[in-house]
Coordinates of C-alpha atoms in Angstrom, one line a residue:
X1 CA -19.3 20.7 -12.1
X2 CA -21.3 17.6 -11.3
X3 CA -24.5 19.0 -9.5
X4 CA -24.9 17.5 -6.1
X5 CA -28.5 16.5 -4.1
X6 CA -30.0 15.2 -1.4
X7 CA -30.5 11.6 -3.0
X8 CA -26.3 11.0 -3.5
X9 CA -26.5 10.8 0.1
X10 CA -27.3 7.4 1.1
X11 CA -29.3 6.3 4.6
X12 CA -28.4 2.6 4.1
X13 CA -26.0 2.0 6.6
X14 CA -24.2 -1.7 5.6
X15 CA -22.4 -2.6 2.5
X16 CA -22.9 -6.0 3.2
X17 CA -26.7 -5.6 3.1
X18 CA -26.4 -3.9 -0.3
X19 CA -24.4 -6.8 -1.7
X20 CA -26.9 -8.9 -0.8
X21 CA -29.6 -6.7 -2.4
X22 CA -27.7 -6.5 -5.6
X23 CA -27.8 -10.2 -5.6
X24 CA -31.5 -10.8 -5.2
X25 CA -32.6 -8.5 -7.4
X26 CA -29.9 -10.4 -10.0
X27 CA -31.6 -13.7 -9.0
X28 CA -35.2 -12.2 -10.1
X29 CA -36.6 -9.9 -7.0
X30 CA -38.4 -7.0 -7.5
X31 CA -40.7 -6.2 -4.6
X32 CA -40.0 -3.8 -1.7
X33 CA -41.1 -7.1 0.8
X34 CA -39.0 -9.2 -1.0
X35 CA -36.0 -7.9 -1.5
X36 CA -36.1 -6.7 2.1
X37 CA -37.0 -10.5 2.9
X38 CA -33.6 -11.2 1.6
X39 CA -31.3 -8.6 3.1
X40 CA -32.8 -10.0 6.8
X41 CA -34.6 -7.1 7.8
X42 CA -38.5 -6.6 8.7
X43 CA -39.5 -2.7 7.9
X44 CA -42.6 -3.0 5.9
X45 CA -40.2 -1.7 3.1
X46 CA -39.3 1.2 4.2
X47 CA -35.7 -0.4 5.0
X48 CA -35.5 -2.1 1.3
X49 CA -36.1 1.4 -0.5
X50 CA -33.1 2.8 1.4
X51 CA -30.9 0.2 0.7
X52 CA -32.2 0.0 -3.1
X53 CA -32.3 4.0 -3.2
X54 CA -28.2 3.8 -1.6
X55 CA -27.5 1.2 -3.9
X56 CA -28.8 3.7 -6.9
X57 CA -26.7 6.2 -5.3
X58 CA -23.5 3.9 -5.9
X59 CA -24.8 3.7 -9.8
X60 CA -25.3 -0.5 -8.6
X61 CA -28.8 0.6 -10.1
X62 CA -31.7 2.3 -11.5
X63 CA -35.1 2.3 -12.1
X64 CA -36.4 1.4 -15.5
X65 CA -40.7 1.5 -15.3
X66 CA -40.4 1.6 -11.3
X67 CA -39.0 -1.7 -11.5
X68 CA -35.2 -2.2 -9.9
X69 CA -32.5 -3.1 -12.8
X70 CA -28.9 -4.1 -12.4
X71 CA -26.0 -1.8 -14.4
X72 CA -23.0 -3.0 -15.4
X73 CA -21.4 -2.9 -12.1
X74 CA -24.3 -4.4 -10.5
X75 CA -24.4 -7.2 -12.4
X76 CA -20.3 -7.2 -12.2
X77 CA -20.9 -7.2 -8.4
X78 CA -23.8 -10.3 -8.8
X79 CA -21.4 -12.6 -10.3
X80 CA -18.0 -11.5 -8.9
X81 CA -16.3 -13.7 -6.2
X82 CA -14.6 -12.7 -3.0
X83 CA -11.9 -11.3 -4.6
X84 CA -12.8 -9.1 -7.0
X85 CA -15.8 -8.3 -4.9
X86 CA -14.0 -5.5 -2.7
X87 CA -13.1 -3.8 -5.8
X88 CA -16.1 -3.6 -7.5
X89 CA -17.3 -2.2 -4.4
X90 CA -15.0 0.6 -3.9
X91 CA -15.2 1.7 -7.7
X92 CA -19.0 1.7 -7.1
X93 CA -18.4 4.2 -4.6
X94 CA -15.9 6.6 -5.8
X95 CA -18.7 7.1 -9.0
X96 CA -20.9 9.0 -6.5
X97 CA -19.7 12.2 -6.1
X98 CA -20.4 13.1 -2.6
X99 CA -17.9 10.0 -2.1
X100 CA -15.4 11.3 -4.3
X101 CA -15.2 14.8 -3.5
X102 CA -15.5 13.4 0.3
X103 CA -12.0 11.0 -0.8
X104 CA -10.0 14.1 -2.1
X105 CA -10.6 15.7 0.7
X106 CA -9.2 13.1 2.9
X107 CA -6.2 12.4 0.3
X108 CA -5.4 16.5 0.8
X109 CA -6.3 16.8 4.8
X110 CA -6.5 14.3 6.3
X111 CA -9.3 15.3 8.4
X112 CA -10.1 14.9 12.0
X113 CA -13.9 13.9 12.6
X114 CA -15.2 16.7 13.1
X115 CA -13.8 18.3 10.3
X116 CA -15.0 15.8 8.1
X117 CA -18.1 16.6 9.6
X118 CA -17.9 20.2 8.3
X119 CA -16.7 19.2 5.3
X120 CA -19.9 17.1 4.8
X121 CA -22.3 19.5 6.1
X122 CA -21.1 22.1 3.4
X123 CA -21.8 20.0 1.1
X124 CA -25.7 18.3 1.6
X125 CA -28.1 20.8 0.6
X126 CA -29.9 20.1 3.8
X127 CA -30.2 20.6 7.1
X128 CA -27.6 19.8 9.3
X129 CA -28.7 18.0 11.5
X130 CA -29.2 15.8 8.3
X131 CA -26.0 16.5 7.5
X132 CA -24.3 14.9 11.0
X133 CA -26.8 11.9 10.3
X134 CA -25.5 11.2 6.7
X135 CA -22.1 11.8 7.5
X136 CA -21.8 9.0 9.5
X137 CA -23.2 5.9 7.3
X138 CA -20.5 7.7 4.6
X139 CA -17.8 7.3 6.9
X140 CA -19.5 3.6 7.4
X141 CA -18.8 3.5 3.5
X142 CA -15.7 4.7 3.6
X143 CA -14.4 2.5 6.6
X144 CA -16.2 -0.7 5.1
X145 CA -14.6 -0.4 1.8
X146 CA -11.1 -0.1 3.0
X147 CA -10.7 3.3 0.7
X148 CA -9.9 5.2 4.2
X149 CA -8.5 4.4 7.5
X150 CA -9.8 6.2 10.7
X151 CA -6.6 6.3 13.1
X152 CA -6.5 8.2 16.4
X153 CA -9.1 10.4 15.0
X154 CA -7.2 10.8 12.3
X155 CA -8.8 10.1 8.2
X156 CA -6.6 8.6 5.4
X157 CA -6.7 6.8 2.6
X158 CA -5.4 3.6 2.2
X159 CA -3.5 1.8 -0.7
X160 CA -7.0 0.5 -1.8
X161 CA -8.0 4.6 -2.7
X162 CA -4.8 4.4 -5.8
X163 CA -5.7 0.6 -6.8
X164 CA -9.5 2.2 -7.3
X165 CA -7.7 4.7 -9.3
X166 CA -6.0 2.4 -11.5
X167 CA -9.7 0.4 -12.0
X168 CA -11.3 3.9 -12.9
X169 CA -9.0 4.1 -15.6
X170 CA -8.8 0.3 -17.1
X171 CA -12.6 0.1 -16.7
X172 CA -13.4 3.3 -18.7
X173 CA -11.1 2.2 -20.9
X174 CA -12.6 -1.4 -21.8
X175 CA -15.8 -0.1 -22.3
X176 CA -17.0 -0.4 -18.5
X177 CA -19.5 1.9 -17.0
X178 CA -17.7 4.7 -14.8
X179 CA -19.5 8.1 -14.3
X180 CA -17.6 10.9 -14.8
X181 CA -17.4 12.8 -11.0
X182 CA -14.9 15.6 -12.4
X183 CA -12.1 13.1 -11.6
X184 CA -9.4 12.5 -14.7
X185 CA -5.9 12.1 -15.1
X186 CA -5.3 16.1 -15.2
X187 CA -6.6 16.8 -12.5
X188 CA -5.8 17.9 -8.7
X189 CA -8.1 15.5 -7.5
X190 CA -7.0 12.1 -9.7
X191 CA -3.2 12.9 -8.1
X192 CA -2.2 10.2 -6.1
X193 CA 0.8 11.8 -3.4
X194 CA 2.7 8.3 -3.0
X195 CA 3.5 5.5 -5.2
X196 CA 1.2 2.4 -4.2
X197 CA 0.9 -0.7 -5.4
X198 CA -0.9 -1.6 -9.1
X199 CA -2.7 -4.4 -8.7
X200 CA -3.1 -5.2 -12.3
X201 CA 0.7 -6.5 -13.4
X202 CA 0.9 -5.7 -16.7
X203 CA -0.3 -2.0 -15.8
X204 CA 2.6 -2.4 -13.2
X205 CA 4.6 -3.2 -15.3
X206 CA 3.9 -0.6 -18.0
X207 CA 4.1 2.4 -16.0
X208 CA 7.8 0.6 -13.6
X209 CA 9.0 0.1 -18.1
X210 CA 8.0 3.8 -18.8
X211 CA 10.0 5.2 -15.8
X212 CA 12.9 2.8 -16.9
X213 CA 13.1 3.7 -20.4
X214 CA 12.9 7.6 -19.4
X215 CA 16.1 7.2 -16.7
X216 CA 17.9 5.1 -19.4
X217 CA 17.3 7.4 -22.2
X218 CA 18.6 10.6 -20.2
X219 CA 21.6 9.0 -19.7
X220 CA 22.4 7.7 -23.4
X221 CA 22.0 11.4 -23.6
X222 CA 24.6 11.6 -21.6
X223 CA 27.4 9.2 -23.5
X224 CA 26.9 7.0 -20.3
X225 CA 26.6 3.9 -21.0
X226 CA 23.7 2.0 -20.0
X227 CA 23.1 -1.6 -18.7
X228 CA 19.4 -3.1 -17.1
X229 CA 19.8 -4.4 -13.9
X230 CA 16.3 -4.6 -12.2
X231 CA 15.8 -8.3 -12.9
X232 CA 19.0 -9.2 -10.6
X233 CA 20.1 -6.4 -8.3
X234 CA 18.6 -4.4 -5.5
X235 CA 18.9 -1.2 -7.9
X236 CA 17.3 -0.4 -11.7
X237 CA 20.3 0.8 -13.8
X238 CA 23.8 0.2 -13.5
X239 CA 25.7 3.5 -15.4
X240 CA 28.9 4.0 -16.3
X241 CA 29.6 7.7 -17.0
X242 CA 31.8 9.1 -19.9
X243 CA 35.0 9.6 -17.1
X244 CA 34.8 6.0 -16.5
X245 CA 32.6 6.6 -13.1
X246 CA 29.8 3.6 -11.6
X247 CA 26.9 4.9 -10.7
X248 CA 23.7 2.6 -9.8
X249 CA 20.1 4.3 -10.0
X250 CA 17.1 3.7 -8.9
X251 CA 13.7 4.6 -11.1
X252 CA 10.0 4.8 -9.5
X253 CA 7.2 5.3 -11.9
X254 CA 3.8 6.5 -11.4
X255 CA 0.1 7.8 -12.7
X256 CA 0.6 10.4 -10.1
X257 CA 2.5 12.9 -8.6
X258 CA 5.5 11.6 -6.5
X259 CA 5.6 12.6 -2.9
X260 CA 6.7 9.0 -1.2
X261 CA 8.0 5.3 -2.8
X262 CA 7.8 1.9 -1.3
X263 CA 11.6 0.7 -1.5
X264 CA 12.4 -2.8 -0.5
X265 CA 14.3 -3.6 2.4
X266 CA 17.4 -4.4 0.1
X267 CA 17.3 -1.0 -1.9
X268 CA 17.5 0.9 1.1
X269 CA 20.4 -0.8 2.8
X270 CA 22.1 -0.9 -0.9
X271 CA 22.1 3.1 -1.2
X272 CA 22.9 3.4 2.0
X273 CA 26.2 1.6 1.2
X274 CA 26.8 2.5 -2.6
X275 CA 27.7 6.6 -2.2
X276 CA 26.7 7.0 -6.5
X277 CA 23.4 5.8 -6.4
X278 CA 20.6 8.4 -7.8
X279 CA 17.3 8.0 -8.0
X280 CA 15.1 8.8 -10.5
X281 CA 11.7 10.2 -10.0
X282 CA 9.2 9.7 -13.1
X283 CA 5.4 11.1 -12.3
X284 CA 2.1 11.7 -14.3
X285 CA 2.9 8.7 -16.5
X286 CA -0.3 8.6 -18.4
X287 CA -1.2 5.4 -19.6
X288 CA -4.3 4.0 -22.0
X289 CA -5.2 0.4 -22.5
X290 CA -5.4 -0.6 -26.1
X291 CA -8.2 -2.8 -26.3
X292 CA -7.0 -4.4 -30.3
X293 CA -3.4 -5.3 -28.5
X294 CA -4.7 -6.4 -25.1
X295 CA -1.6 -4.1 -23.9
X296 CA -1.2 -0.3 -21.7
X297 CA 0.2 2.1 -23.7
X298 CA 2.2 4.3 -22.1
X299 CA 3.4 8.3 -22.8
X300 CA 6.8 9.9 -21.0
X301 CA 6.2 11.4 -17.5
X302 CA 7.8 14.2 -15.7
X303 CA 10.9 13.1 -14.2
X304 CA 13.0 14.3 -11.6
X305 CA 16.9 13.1 -10.2
X306 CA 18.1 13.4 -6.6
X307 CA 21.9 12.8 -7.4
X308 CA 23.6 10.6 -4.7
X309 CA 21.1 9.8 -3.3
X310 CA 21.1 8.4 0.2
X311 CA 17.7 7.5 2.6
X312 CA 17.3 9.6 5.1
X313 CA 16.4 7.2 8.4
X314 CA 13.6 10.2 9.6
X315 CA 11.7 10.0 5.9
X316 CA 11.7 6.1 6.3
X317 CA 8.1 4.4 7.9
X318 CA 7.9 0.6 8.5
X319 CA 4.6 -0.8 6.0
X320 CA 5.5 -4.2 7.7
X321 CA 7.3 -6.5 10.1
X322 CA 8.8 -10.3 9.8
X323 CA 7.3 -12.1 12.9
X324 CA 9.9 -15.4 13.9
X325 CA 7.8 -18.0 15.6
X326 CA 10.0 -19.3 18.5
X327 CA 9.5 -22.9 20.1
X328 CA 9.0 -21.7 23.3
X329 CA 6.6 -19.3 21.1
X330 CA 3.5 -22.3 20.6
X331 CA 3.4 -25.0 23.6
X332 CA 0.4 -25.8 25.5
X333 CA -2.6 -24.8 24.7
X334 CA -1.4 -21.8 22.8
X335 CA -1.2 -23.6 19.6
X336 CA -5.2 -24.5 18.1
X337 CA -4.6 -27.2 14.8
X338 CA -7.5 -26.7 12.8

């Protein structure tokens, strides 16, 4: 188990200034005075030290012979574009053992502010007063990186958390330096309870195909005829049983235990209209990046089958809306063209 020290608790509040600091070091600045000027602060080097130590705590830089040098993550951040920066920061934050434990705790308990403060106080190897100040900084990092959202004093992880877990796997597989803090594909902390959006299209496709292949083998083993129609229909498999009954199958796969899954509107409508619909959930699919073939390799997951599935309205949650811009909405000085 990783030992947590006070140095794992950053004292600098703003992630954007950590990015500036990393960029400044990448450009060759090393002194505390120069770095502090680069990030736009003035405290005779004190704030530069806080931000340097914060960057160290999330594995973006290290001190070598008293000089700040960027790690592989720090170098990647310095040359990243705006679309890549968030992913690199989230991966760096999760490499810190305190953030790793906080994210697992939030994922499991969805705590309020008081409960989260009490949890951090149990982690912090120092005074309760200092732990309170550190909690504020830790929350800032999680909120600013969009790993966590706070709604009505309830902290919950976002879909970015699952993306970060996926990126962590891929980064490790490709030799990218990601310190282990006790979370691995076999640990409880690694398990995410919902099927979210996987950003890597190749990995997403590999997980989907593994789940569909397992479902196909299941029905073939029962003597059914099976056709993959996912590309053209609002379900994945068209099945004809030995007795001639037609069944439609919706398949969901994930690297974690599935307790929630994302459904399209058409998938919901079809399952409600066609009663002979099965929902197959394939959880804990293992994926490994094969550098020799530049592809993801998967192993079978754990399959559950919900026969004659009808989506329950009480279990459905809206993730987005379509908003119509009517002519009467756009008039007068309300419309601005840039």
